[in-house]
């Protein structure tokens, strides 16, 4: 297939050439309303922001340029069928869980899953069994689930309908899944993978292997995270014949907008073509640019640490927490992906050979960066280790609907069942999950995050030092 073709963009450009007169939605009428007087540079984008009119296909029942673009995507990733998503990887995660799992069924779930996976479990009213991860000493954060943990989970729950994994994690840790996927298939489970941060894993070494090539049934990719697509642009890939496409497509249609964004679709088409055009020389050039960037940071005595994914770079500075370092970088107008107590996380682009404009801008910003030296050493707390590697919720989703809740001080929450989910964001991974019994370690970490000023989703009254827990006895009839 011709991967230099970008069918959606080509169709849009042909439409724009006609200088069309719009008597259809959206209301900006191809940017020819008074908005150009306010945002002249925005008008070009608005010309691409059309709707499903003649010649531009139908997102939920494609027959033209959208179908052709998705066929190219399917060919590139070598899947049974691949789809564009205009509501982010969130909608892909929701759709794959709802399409393959029925109410009350048991599913094995990697504990450090994105909140959209947790939301899908609750919407489907499933019985999740959470699998704790191993600590990665190199990156100093939670890594992947071990094969031994998965093996134990299947011993205790042999009829699990599916296993839901995250690969790679937010930090680019991509521990191989092949052995886990083979075991899951032997047990008759579907394998669902939130591979949001790995759409580029079809590239050659040193990039990790995509879970699609390891046998996953459904994989979700955030093209906007690691490829040059617009925010909310993602892909969903079906890798096996066992997935019921009719049911999956129902949920994709039900959960996504009936007025899909053409700029997002066009950017997905472009990102696919860009990835398909990456050569071995481009990959080598990308790694060269990464090393030059590391050298520039070293001049400011900022340490760089690399993960399994070559496009994930961690920054550390002696005497500074990750939050403090991020703040200093932002003072120089250098904005990073996220920070944690240890480090700052950066995501790097895939470069085309000879494209050094980004690095030149980086050099200019780093030269302006001023961070005073500190002789003191920043001490890092020991990681949170859950006592049980395999654990169900203390209270099922259905039981939670009947139980009353109350607010208690964070210090008093240990031992109680959480009635709200606490999510430091980014990365959007639940620290405390609705329905689980809170440990003393979790309560302590919540307190520390508040002091450090970390943005937290959930926790309606954390500013009052309170969290919601379920009442132990009272049932709301």
CSV table of C-alpha atoms in Angstrom, one decimal:
chain,number,residue,atom,x,y,z
A,1,UNK,CA,0.0,0.0,0.0
A,2,UNK,CA,1.1,3.6,-0.6
A,3,UNK,CA,1.8,5.0,2.9
A,4,UNK,CA,2.8,8.3,1.5
A,5,UNK,CA,-0.8,8.9,0.7
A,6,UNK,CA,-2.8,10.8,3.3
A,7,UNK,CA,-6.4,10.3,2.1
A,8,UNK,CA,-8.3,12.5,4.7
A,9,UNK,CA,-5.9,15.4,4.3
A,10,UNK,CA,-6.0,15.1,0.5
A,11,UNK,CA,-9.8,15.1,0.6
A,12,UNK,CA,-9.9,18.1,2.8
A,13,UNK,CA,-7.4,20.0,0.7
A,14,UNK,CA,-9.5,19.3,-2.4
A,15,UNK,CA,-12.6,20.6,-0.6
A,16,UNK,CA,-10.8,23.8,0.5
A,17,UNK,CA,-9.6,24.5,-3.1
A,18,UNK,CA,-13.2,24.8,-4.1
A,19,UNK,CA,-13.6,27.8,-1.8
A,20,UNK,CA,-16.8,26.3,-0.5
A,21,UNK,CA,-19.7,28.3,0.8
A,22,UNK,CA,-20.9,26.7,4.1
A,23,UNK,CA,-24.5,26.5,5.0
A,24,UNK,CA,-23.8,23.6,7.4
A,25,UNK,CA,-22.3,23.2,10.8
A,26,UNK,CA,-19.9,24.2,12.4
A,27,UNK,CA,-20.9,27.7,13.1
A,28,UNK,CA,-17.7,29.4,12.1
A,29,UNK,CA,-18.4,28.6,8.4
A,30,UNK,CA,-14.9,27.6,7.4
A,31,UNK,CA,-13.5,30.5,9.4
A,32,UNK,CA,-15.3,33.1,7.4
A,33,UNK,CA,-17.3,34.6,10.2
A,34,UNK,CA,-16.0,37.5,12.3
A,35,UNK,CA,-13.6,35.2,14.1
A,36,UNK,CA,-10.7,35.9,11.7
A,37,UNK,CA,-10.6,39.5,13.0
A,38,UNK,CA,-9.9,38.1,16.5
A,39,UNK,CA,-7.7,35.2,15.6
A,40,UNK,CA,-6.3,35.6,12.1
A,41,UNK,CA,-3.8,32.8,12.5
A,42,UNK,CA,-6.5,30.4,13.6
A,43,UNK,CA,-8.5,30.7,10.4
A,44,UNK,CA,-6.3,28.2,8.5
A,45,UNK,CA,-7.1,25.5,11.1
A,46,UNK,CA,-10.8,26.3,10.9
A,47,UNK,CA,-10.9,25.6,7.1
A,48,UNK,CA,-10.1,22.0,8.0
A,49,UNK,CA,-12.8,21.9,10.6
A,50,UNK,CA,-15.7,20.7,8.6
A,51,UNK,CA,-18.4,18.1,9.0
A,52,UNK,CA,-19.5,14.9,7.3
A,53,UNK,CA,-20.7,16.4,4.0
A,54,UNK,CA,-20.5,14.9,0.5
A,55,UNK,CA,-17.0,13.9,-0.4
A,56,UNK,CA,-15.7,13.8,3.1
A,57,UNK,CA,-17.0,10.4,4.2
A,58,UNK,CA,-18.8,9.3,7.4
A,59,UNK,CA,-16.7,8.6,10.5
A,60,UNK,CA,-19.0,5.9,12.0
A,61,UNK,CA,-19.7,4.2,8.6
A,62,UNK,CA,-16.8,5.0,6.4
A,63,UNK,CA,-16.8,4.3,2.7
A,64,UNK,CA,-14.4,6.9,1.3
A,65,UNK,CA,-11.3,8.8,2.5
A,66,UNK,CA,-11.8,7.7,6.1
A,67,UNK,CA,-12.1,4.1,5.2
A,68,UNK,CA,-9.0,4.3,3.0
A,69,UNK,CA,-7.0,6.0,5.8
A,70,UNK,CA,-8.0,3.3,8.3
A,71,UNK,CA,-7.1,0.6,5.8
A,72,UNK,CA,-3.6,2.1,5.6
A,73,UNK,CA,-3.5,2.1,9.4
A,74,UNK,CA,-4.5,-1.5,9.5
A,75,UNK,CA,-1.8,-2.4,6.9
A,76,UNK,CA,0.9,-0.5,8.8
A,77,UNK,CA,0.2,-2.2,12.1
A,78,UNK,CA,-0.6,-5.6,10.4
A,79,UNK,CA,-3.8,-6.0,12.4
A,80,UNK,CA,-7.2,-7.6,11.7
A,81,UNK,CA,-8.7,-4.1,11.8
A,82,UNK,CA,-7.7,-0.7,13.1
A,83,UNK,CA,-9.7,2.4,13.9
A,84,UNK,CA,-9.2,6.1,14.4
A,85,UNK,CA,-10.4,7.5,17.8
A,86,UNK,CA,-11.3,11.1,18.1
A,87,UNK,CA,-12.1,11.0,21.8
A,88,UNK,CA,-8.6,9.9,23.0
A,89,UNK,CA,-7.3,6.6,24.3
A,90,UNK,CA,-9.9,6.9,27.0
A,91,UNK,CA,-12.7,5.9,24.6
A,92,UNK,CA,-10.6,3.1,23.3
A,93,UNK,CA,-10.1,1.7,26.8
A,94,UNK,CA,-13.7,2.0,27.6
A,95,UNK,CA,-14.9,0.4,24.4
A,96,UNK,CA,-12.5,-2.6,24.6
A,97,UNK,CA,-13.5,-3.5,28.1
A,98,UNK,CA,-17.3,-3.0,27.6
A,99,UNK,CA,-17.2,-5.0,24.3
A,100,UNK,CA,-15.4,-8.1,25.7
A,101,UNK,CA,-16.6,-8.3,29.3
A,102,UNK,CA,-20.0,-8.9,30.8
A,103,UNK,CA,-21.4,-7.7,34.2
A,104,UNK,CA,-20.1,-9.7,37.1
A,105,UNK,CA,-17.2,-11.3,35.3
A,106,UNK,CA,-13.8,-11.6,36.8
A,107,UNK,CA,-10.9,-9.7,35.1
A,108,UNK,CA,-7.3,-9.4,36.1
A,109,UNK,CA,-6.1,-5.8,36.0
A,110,UNK,CA,-2.6,-4.3,36.4
A,111,UNK,CA,-2.8,-2.1,39.4
A,112,UNK,CA,-1.1,1.0,37.9
A,113,UNK,CA,-3.6,1.3,35.1
A,114,UNK,CA,-4.9,4.6,33.8
A,115,UNK,CA,-8.0,6.0,35.4
A,116,UNK,CA,-10.0,5.3,32.1
A,117,UNK,CA,-9.5,1.5,32.7
A,118,UNK,CA,-10.8,1.9,36.3
A,119,UNK,CA,-13.8,3.8,35.0
A,120,UNK,CA,-14.4,1.0,32.4
A,121,UNK,CA,-14.4,-1.6,35.1
A,122,UNK,CA,-17.0,0.3,37.1
A,123,UNK,CA,-19.2,1.0,34.1
A,124,UNK,CA,-19.2,-2.7,33.1
A,125,UNK,CA,-19.7,-3.7,36.8
A,126,UNK,CA,-16.9,-6.2,36.6
A,127,UNK,CA,-15.1,-8.0,39.4
A,128,UNK,CA,-11.5,-6.7,39.1
A,129,UNK,CA,-8.6,-8.5,40.6
A,130,UNK,CA,-5.7,-6.1,40.9
A,131,UNK,CA,-2.1,-7.2,40.1
A,132,UNK,CA,0.6,-5.2,41.9
A,133,UNK,CA,3.7,-4.3,39.9
A,134,UNK,CA,7.4,-4.7,40.6
A,135,UNK,CA,9.6,-1.8,41.6
A,136,UNK,CA,12.0,-0.6,39.0
A,137,UNK,CA,15.1,0.5,40.8
A,138,UNK,CA,16.6,2.2,37.7
A,139,UNK,CA,13.7,4.5,37.0
A,140,UNK,CA,12.7,4.5,40.8
A,141,UNK,CA,9.0,3.9,40.2
A,142,UNK,CA,6.5,1.0,39.7
A,143,UNK,CA,7.3,-1.1,36.6
A,144,UNK,CA,5.3,-4.0,35.1
A,145,UNK,CA,3.5,-7.0,36.5
A,146,UNK,CA,5.7,-10.1,36.9
A,147,UNK,CA,4.9,-13.4,35.3
A,148,UNK,CA,4.9,-15.0,38.8
A,149,UNK,CA,2.2,-12.6,39.9
A,150,UNK,CA,0.1,-13.3,36.9
A,151,UNK,CA,0.6,-17.0,37.4
A,152,UNK,CA,-0.6,-16.7,41.0
A,153,UNK,CA,-3.6,-14.8,39.9
A,154,UNK,CA,-4.7,-17.5,37.4
A,155,UNK,CA,-4.2,-20.1,40.0
A,156,UNK,CA,-6.6,-18.3,42.3
A,157,UNK,CA,-9.0,-17.1,39.5
A,158,UNK,CA,-8.6,-19.6,36.7
A,159,UNK,CA,-11.8,-18.5,34.8
A,160,UNK,CA,-10.8,-14.8,34.5
A,161,UNK,CA,-12.5,-13.4,31.3
A,162,UNK,CA,-9.6,-11.0,30.5
A,163,UNK,CA,-6.3,-9.6,31.6
A,164,UNK,CA,-5.9,-5.9,31.2
A,165,UNK,CA,-2.3,-4.6,31.0
A,166,UNK,CA,-0.5,-1.3,30.6
A,167,UNK,CA,2.5,-1.4,28.4
A,168,UNK,CA,4.7,0.6,28.4
A,169,UNK,CA,3.9,2.6,31.6
A,170,UNK,CA,4.1,6.4,31.7
A,171,UNK,CA,7.8,6.4,32.3
A,172,UNK,CA,8.5,4.2,29.2
A,173,UNK,CA,9.2,1.0,31.2
A,174,UNK,CA,8.3,-1.8,28.8
A,175,UNK,CA,9.1,-5.2,30.3
A,176,UNK,CA,8.3,-8.0,27.8
A,177,UNK,CA,4.7,-9.4,27.9
A,178,UNK,CA,5.1,-12.4,25.7
A,179,UNK,CA,5.2,-15.0,28.5
A,180,UNK,CA,2.2,-13.4,30.2
A,181,UNK,CA,0.2,-13.2,27.0
A,182,UNK,CA,0.8,-16.9,26.2
A,183,UNK,CA,-0.3,-17.9,29.7
A,184,UNK,CA,-3.5,-15.8,29.4
A,185,UNK,CA,-4.3,-17.3,26.0
A,186,UNK,CA,-3.8,-20.8,27.5
A,187,UNK,CA,-6.3,-19.9,30.2
A,188,UNK,CA,-8.8,-18.7,27.6
A,189,UNK,CA,-8.6,-15.0,28.6
A,190,UNK,CA,-8.7,-12.0,26.3
A,191,UNK,CA,-5.6,-9.8,26.5
A,192,UNK,CA,-6.4,-6.1,26.4
A,193,UNK,CA,-3.4,-3.7,26.4
A,194,UNK,CA,-3.4,0.0,27.1
A,195,UNK,CA,-0.4,0.8,25.0
A,196,UNK,CA,-1.1,4.5,24.9
A,197,UNK,CA,2.6,5.5,25.1
A,198,UNK,CA,3.8,2.9,22.5
A,199,UNK,CA,2.3,3.7,19.0
A,200,UNK,CA,5.9,3.8,17.7
A,201,UNK,CA,6.8,0.4,18.9
A,202,UNK,CA,6.5,-1.1,15.4
A,203,UNK,CA,9.9,0.5,14.8
A,204,UNK,CA,13.0,-1.5,14.9
A,205,UNK,CA,15.4,-2.0,17.8
A,206,UNK,CA,16.2,-0.3,20.2
A,207,UNK,CA,12.4,0.4,20.4
A,208,UNK,CA,10.5,-2.2,22.4
A,209,UNK,CA,8.3,-4.8,20.7
A,210,UNK,CA,4.6,-3.8,20.4
A,211,UNK,CA,2.2,-6.0,22.3
A,212,UNK,CA,0.4,-6.5,18.9
A,213,UNK,CA,3.3,-8.6,17.8
A,214,UNK,CA,3.2,-10.5,21.1
A,215,UNK,CA,-0.4,-11.6,20.5
A,216,UNK,CA,-2.6,-9.1,22.3
A,217,UNK,CA,-6.3,-9.2,21.3
A,218,UNK,CA,-7.0,-5.4,21.4
A,219,UNK,CA,-4.4,-2.6,21.8
A,220,UNK,CA,-5.0,1.1,22.2
A,221,UNK,CA,-2.5,3.7,21.1
A,222,UNK,CA,-2.3,7.5,21.9
A,223,UNK,CA,-1.0,8.8,18.6
A,224,UNK,CA,-1.1,12.3,20.1
A,225,UNK,CA,1.3,11.3,22.9
A,226,UNK,CA,4.3,10.0,20.9
A,227,UNK,CA,3.5,10.8,17.2
A,228,UNK,CA,2.7,14.1,15.6
A,229,UNK,CA,-1.1,13.9,16.0
A,230,UNK,CA,-3.4,16.4,17.6
A,231,UNK,CA,-4.6,16.0,21.2
A,232,UNK,CA,-7.4,13.4,21.5
A,233,UNK,CA,-6.2,11.6,18.4
A,234,UNK,CA,-5.7,7.8,19.1
A,235,UNK,CA,-5.8,4.4,17.4
A,236,UNK,CA,-7.5,1.2,18.4
A,237,UNK,CA,-6.2,-2.1,16.9
A,238,UNK,CA,-7.9,-5.5,16.8
A,239,UNK,CA,-5.2,-8.2,16.7
A,240,UNK,CA,-7.2,-11.4,16.8
A,241,UNK,CA,-10.2,-13.1,15.2
A,242,UNK,CA,-11.8,-13.7,18.6
A,243,UNK,CA,-12.9,-10.1,19.1
A,244,UNK,CA,-16.6,-9.5,18.2
A,245,UNK,CA,-16.3,-6.5,15.8
A,246,UNK,CA,-20.0,-5.7,15.8
A,247,UNK,CA,-20.1,-5.3,19.5
A,248,UNK,CA,-16.8,-3.3,19.6
A,249,UNK,CA,-18.0,-1.0,16.8
A,250,UNK,CA,-21.3,-0.4,18.7
A,251,UNK,CA,-19.4,0.9,21.7
A,252,UNK,CA,-17.0,3.0,19.6
A,253,UNK,CA,-20.0,4.6,18.0
A,254,UNK,CA,-22.0,5.0,21.3
A,255,UNK,CA,-19.0,6.5,23.2
A,256,UNK,CA,-17.6,8.8,20.5
A,257,UNK,CA,-19.0,12.0,19.2
A,258,UNK,CA,-21.5,11.9,16.4
A,259,UNK,CA,-19.8,15.1,15.2
A,260,UNK,CA,-16.2,13.9,14.9
A,261,UNK,CA,-13.3,16.4,14.5
A,262,UNK,CA,-11.8,16.4,11.0
A,263,UNK,CA,-8.6,18.2,12.2
A,264,UNK,CA,-8.1,15.3,14.7
A,265,UNK,CA,-8.8,12.7,12.0
A,266,UNK,CA,-6.5,14.5,9.5
A,267,UNK,CA,-3.7,14.6,12.1
A,268,UNK,CA,-4.2,10.8,12.7
A,269,UNK,CA,-3.8,10.3,9.0
A,270,UNK,CA,-0.7,12.4,8.9
A,271,UNK,CA,0.8,10.7,12.0
A,272,UNK,CA,0.3,7.3,10.4
A,273,UNK,CA,2.1,8.5,7.2
A,274,UNK,CA,4.9,10.1,9.3
A,275,UNK,CA,5.5,6.9,11.2
A,276,UNK,CA,5.4,4.7,8.1
A,277,UNK,CA,8.1,7.0,6.6
A,278,UNK,CA,10.6,6.7,9.5
A,279,UNK,CA,13.8,5.0,8.2
A,280,UNK,CA,16.7,3.4,10.0
A,281,UNK,CA,18.6,6.6,9.3
A,282,UNK,CA,15.8,8.6,11.0
A,283,UNK,CA,15.9,6.4,14.0
A,284,UNK,CA,19.7,6.7,14.3
A,285,UNK,CA,19.4,10.5,13.9
A,286,UNK,CA,16.8,10.6,16.7
A,287,UNK,CA,19.2,8.8,19.0
A,288,UNK,CA,22.0,11.2,18.1
A,289,UNK,CA,19.7,14.2,18.9
A,290,UNK,CA,18.9,12.6,22.2
A,291,UNK,CA,22.6,12.3,23.1
A,292,UNK,CA,23.3,15.9,22.1
A,293,UNK,CA,20.4,17.0,24.3
A,294,UNK,CA,21.8,15.0,27.2
A,295,UNK,CA,25.2,16.6,26.7
A,296,UNK,CA,23.6,20.1,26.9
A,297,UNK,CA,21.8,19.2,30.1
A,298,UNK,CA,25.0,17.8,31.6
A,299,UNK,CA,26.6,21.2,31.3
A,300,UNK,CA,24.0,22.4,33.8
A,301,UNK,CA,24.7,19.3,36.0
A,302,UNK,CA,21.4,17.8,35.2
A,303,UNK,CA,21.6,14.0,35.0
A,304,UNK,CA,19.7,12.3,32.2
A,305,UNK,CA,18.3,8.7,32.7
A,306,UNK,CA,16.8,6.7,29.9
A,307,UNK,CA,14.0,4.2,30.0
A,308,UNK,CA,13.2,1.1,27.8
A,309,UNK,CA,11.5,3.5,25.4
A,310,UNK,CA,14.3,5.7,23.8
A,311,UNK,CA,11.8,8.6,23.6
A,312,UNK,CA,11.4,8.9,27.4
A,313,UNK,CA,14.1,10.9,29.2
A,314,UNK,CA,14.2,11.5,32.9
A,315,UNK,CA,16.0,14.5,34.5
A,316,UNK,CA,17.5,14.5,38.0
A,317,UNK,CA,19.4,17.3,39.8
A,318,UNK,CA,21.4,16.7,43.0
A,319,UNK,CA,19.7,18.3,46.0
A,320,UNK,CA,16.4,18.9,44.1
A,321,UNK,CA,13.1,17.0,44.1
A,322,UNK,CA,11.5,16.4,40.8
A,323,UNK,CA,8.9,19.1,41.6
A,324,UNK,CA,11.5,21.7,42.4
A,325,UNK,CA,13.5,20.9,39.2
A,326,UNK,CA,10.3,21.1,37.1
A,327,UNK,CA,9.6,24.5,38.5
A,328,UNK,CA,13.1,25.8,37.7
A,329,UNK,CA,12.8,24.5,34.1
A,330,UNK,CA,9.4,26.2,33.7
A,331,UNK,CA,11.0,29.5,34.8
A,332,UNK,CA,13.1,29.1,31.6
A,333,UNK,CA,9.9,28.3,29.7
A,334,UNK,CA,10.9,24.6,29.4
A,335,UNK,CA,7.8,22.6,30.0
A,336,UNK,CA,8.0,18.9,30.8
A,337,UNK,CA,5.6,16.0,30.9
A,338,UNK,CA,5.4,15.5,34.6
A,339,UNK,CA,7.4,15.4,37.8
A,340,UNK,CA,7.6,13.1,40.8
A,341,UNK,CA,9.5,13.3,44.0
A,342,UNK,CA,12.7,12.0,42.3
A,343,UNK,CA,12.7,13.3,38.8
A,344,UNK,CA,11.2,15.1,35.8
A,345,UNK,CA,9.8,13.2,32.8
A,346,UNK,CA,10.3,14.4,29.3
A,347,UNK,CA,9.0,12.9,26.1
A,348,UNK,CA,11.1,13.3,22.9
A,349,UNK,CA,9.9,13.5,19.3
A,350,UNK,CA,10.8,11.2,16.5
A,351,UNK,CA,13.1,13.1,14.2
A,352,UNK,CA,13.6,13.0,10.5
A,353,UNK,CA,17.3,12.9,9.5
A,354,UNK,CA,18.6,16.5,9.3
A,355,UNK,CA,15.8,18.1,11.2
A,356,UNK,CA,17.8,19.8,14.0
A,357,UNK,CA,15.5,22.8,14.5
A,358,UNK,CA,14.1,21.4,17.7
A,359,UNK,CA,17.5,20.9,19.2
A,360,UNK,CA,18.6,24.4,18.3
A,361,UNK,CA,15.6,25.8,20.3
A,362,UNK,CA,16.4,23.5,23.2
A,363,UNK,CA,20.0,24.7,23.3
A,364,UNK,CA,18.9,28.3,23.4
A,365,UNK,CA,16.6,27.6,26.3
A,366,UNK,CA,19.1,25.6,28.3
A,367,UNK,CA,21.7,28.3,28.0
A,368,UNK,CA,19.2,30.6,29.7
A,369,UNK,CA,18.6,28.1,32.5
A,370,UNK,CA,20.1,29.0,35.9
A,371,UNK,CA,19.9,26.5,38.8
A,372,UNK,CA,22.1,27.1,41.8
A,373,UNK,CA,24.0,24.1,43.2
A,374,UNK,CA,23.0,22.4,46.4
A,375,UNK,CA,25.4,20.2,48.4
A,376,UNK,CA,22.6,18.6,50.4
A,377,UNK,CA,21.2,15.3,49.1
A,378,UNK,CA,17.5,14.9,48.4
A,379,UNK,CA,16.3,11.9,50.3
A,380,UNK,CA,13.7,9.6,48.6
A,381,UNK,CA,11.1,7.7,50.5
A,382,UNK,CA,11.0,3.9,50.0
A,383,UNK,CA,8.4,2.9,47.4
A,384,UNK,CA,4.9,1.9,48.4
A,385,UNK,CA,4.8,-1.9,48.5
A,386,UNK,CA,1.4,-3.6,48.7
A,387,UNK,CA,1.2,-6.6,51.0
A,388,UNK,CA,-0.8,-8.6,48.5
A,389,UNK,CA,0.3,-9.0,44.9
A,390,UNK,CA,-3.1,-10.2,43.9
A,391,UNK,CA,-6.1,-8.5,45.5
A,392,UNK,CA,-9.8,-8.0,44.9
A,393,UNK,CA,-11.8,-5.0,46.0
A,394,UNK,CA,-13.0,-5.0,49.5
A,395,UNK,CA,-16.4,-3.8,48.3
A,396,UNK,CA,-17.8,-4.6,44.9
A,397,UNK,CA,-19.1,-1.8,42.6
A,398,UNK,CA,-22.7,-3.0,43.1
A,399,UNK,CA,-22.3,-3.1,46.9
A,400,UNK,CA,-20.7,0.4,46.8
A,401,UNK,CA,-24.0,1.8,45.3
A,402,UNK,CA,-25.9,0.7,48.5
A,403,UNK,CA,-23.4,1.8,51.1
A,404,UNK,CA,-23.4,5.2,52.8
A,405,UNK,CA,-20.2,7.2,53.1
A,406,UNK,CA,-18.6,9.6,55.5
A,407,UNK,CA,-15.7,12.0,55.6
A,408,UNK,CA,-12.7,11.3,57.9
A,409,UNK,CA,-9.3,12.8,58.4
A,410,UNK,CA,-6.7,11.3,56.2
A,411,UNK,CA,-4.8,9.9,59.2
A,412,UNK,CA,-8.0,8.0,60.2
A,413,UNK,CA,-8.6,6.5,56.7
A,414,UNK,CA,-6.1,3.7,57.2
A,415,UNK,CA,-8.1,0.4,57.5
A,416,UNK,CA,-11.3,1.9,56.1
A,417,UNK,CA,-12.8,1.2,52.6
A,418,UNK,CA,-12.2,4.2,50.3
A,419,UNK,CA,-15.4,5.8,48.9
A,420,UNK,CA,-13.5,7.9,46.3
A,421,UNK,CA,-10.6,7.5,44.0
A,422,UNK,CA,-7.4,9.6,44.6
A,423,UNK,CA,-5.5,10.2,41.4
A,424,UNK,CA,-2.3,12.2,41.2
A,425,UNK,CA,-2.4,13.8,37.7
A,426,UNK,CA,-0.3,13.3,35.7
A,427,UNK,CA,0.1,10.4,35.2
A,428,UNK,CA,-3.6,9.6,36.0
A,429,UNK,CA,-2.8,6.4,37.9
A,430,UNK,CA,-4.9,5.8,41.0
A,431,UNK,CA,-3.1,5.9,44.3
A,432,UNK,CA,-6.2,4.9,46.2
A,433,UNK,CA,-9.1,3.1,44.4
A,434,UNK,CA,-12.8,3.4,45.2
A,435,UNK,CA,-13.7,0.2,47.1
A,436,UNK,CA,-10.3,-0.9,48.3
A,437,UNK,CA,-9.2,-0.9,51.9
A,438,UNK,CA,-6.8,2.0,52.5
A,439,UNK,CA,-3.3,1.1,54.0
A,440,UNK,CA,-1.4,3.3,56.4
A,441,UNK,CA,1.3,3.8,53.6
A,442,UNK,CA,-1.3,5.1,51.2
A,443,UNK,CA,-2.7,7.6,53.7
A,444,UNK,CA,0.9,8.8,54.4
A,445,UNK,CA,1.6,9.3,50.7
A,446,UNK,CA,-1.6,11.3,50.2
A,447,UNK,CA,-0.5,13.7,53.0
A,448,UNK,CA,2.9,14.1,51.4
A,449,UNK,CA,1.5,14.8,47.9
A,450,UNK,CA,-0.7,17.5,49.3
A,451,UNK,CA,2.2,19.2,51.0
A,452,UNK,CA,4.3,19.0,47.8
A,453,UNK,CA,1.5,20.7,45.9
A,454,UNK,CA,0.8,17.8,43.5
A,455,UNK,CA,-2.3,18.2,41.4
A,456,UNK,CA,-4.8,15.5,42.5
A,457,UNK,CA,-8.0,14.4,40.7
A,458,UNK,CA,-10.7,13.2,43.1
A,459,UNK,CA,-10.4,13.8,46.8
A,460,UNK,CA,-13.2,16.4,47.0
A,461,UNK,CA,-12.2,17.6,50.5
A,462,UNK,CA,-8.5,17.0,50.5
A,463,UNK,CA,-8.0,20.7,51.2
A,464,UNK,CA,-9.7,20.1,54.5
A,465,UNK,CA,-7.5,17.1,55.2
A,466,UNK,CA,-10.4,14.7,54.7
A,467,UNK,CA,-11.2,11.7,52.4
A,468,UNK,CA,-14.4,9.8,51.8
A,469,UNK,CA,-14.8,6.3,53.2
A,470,UNK,CA,-17.7,3.9,53.3
A,471,UNK,CA,-19.7,3.5,56.5
A,472,UNK,CA,-19.0,0.0,57.9
A,473,UNK,CA,-22.6,-0.9,58.9
A,474,UNK,CA,-25.1,1.6,57.4
A,475,UNK,CA,-26.8,0.4,54.2
A,476,UNK,CA,-28.9,2.7,52.1
A,477,UNK,CA,-32.0,0.7,51.3
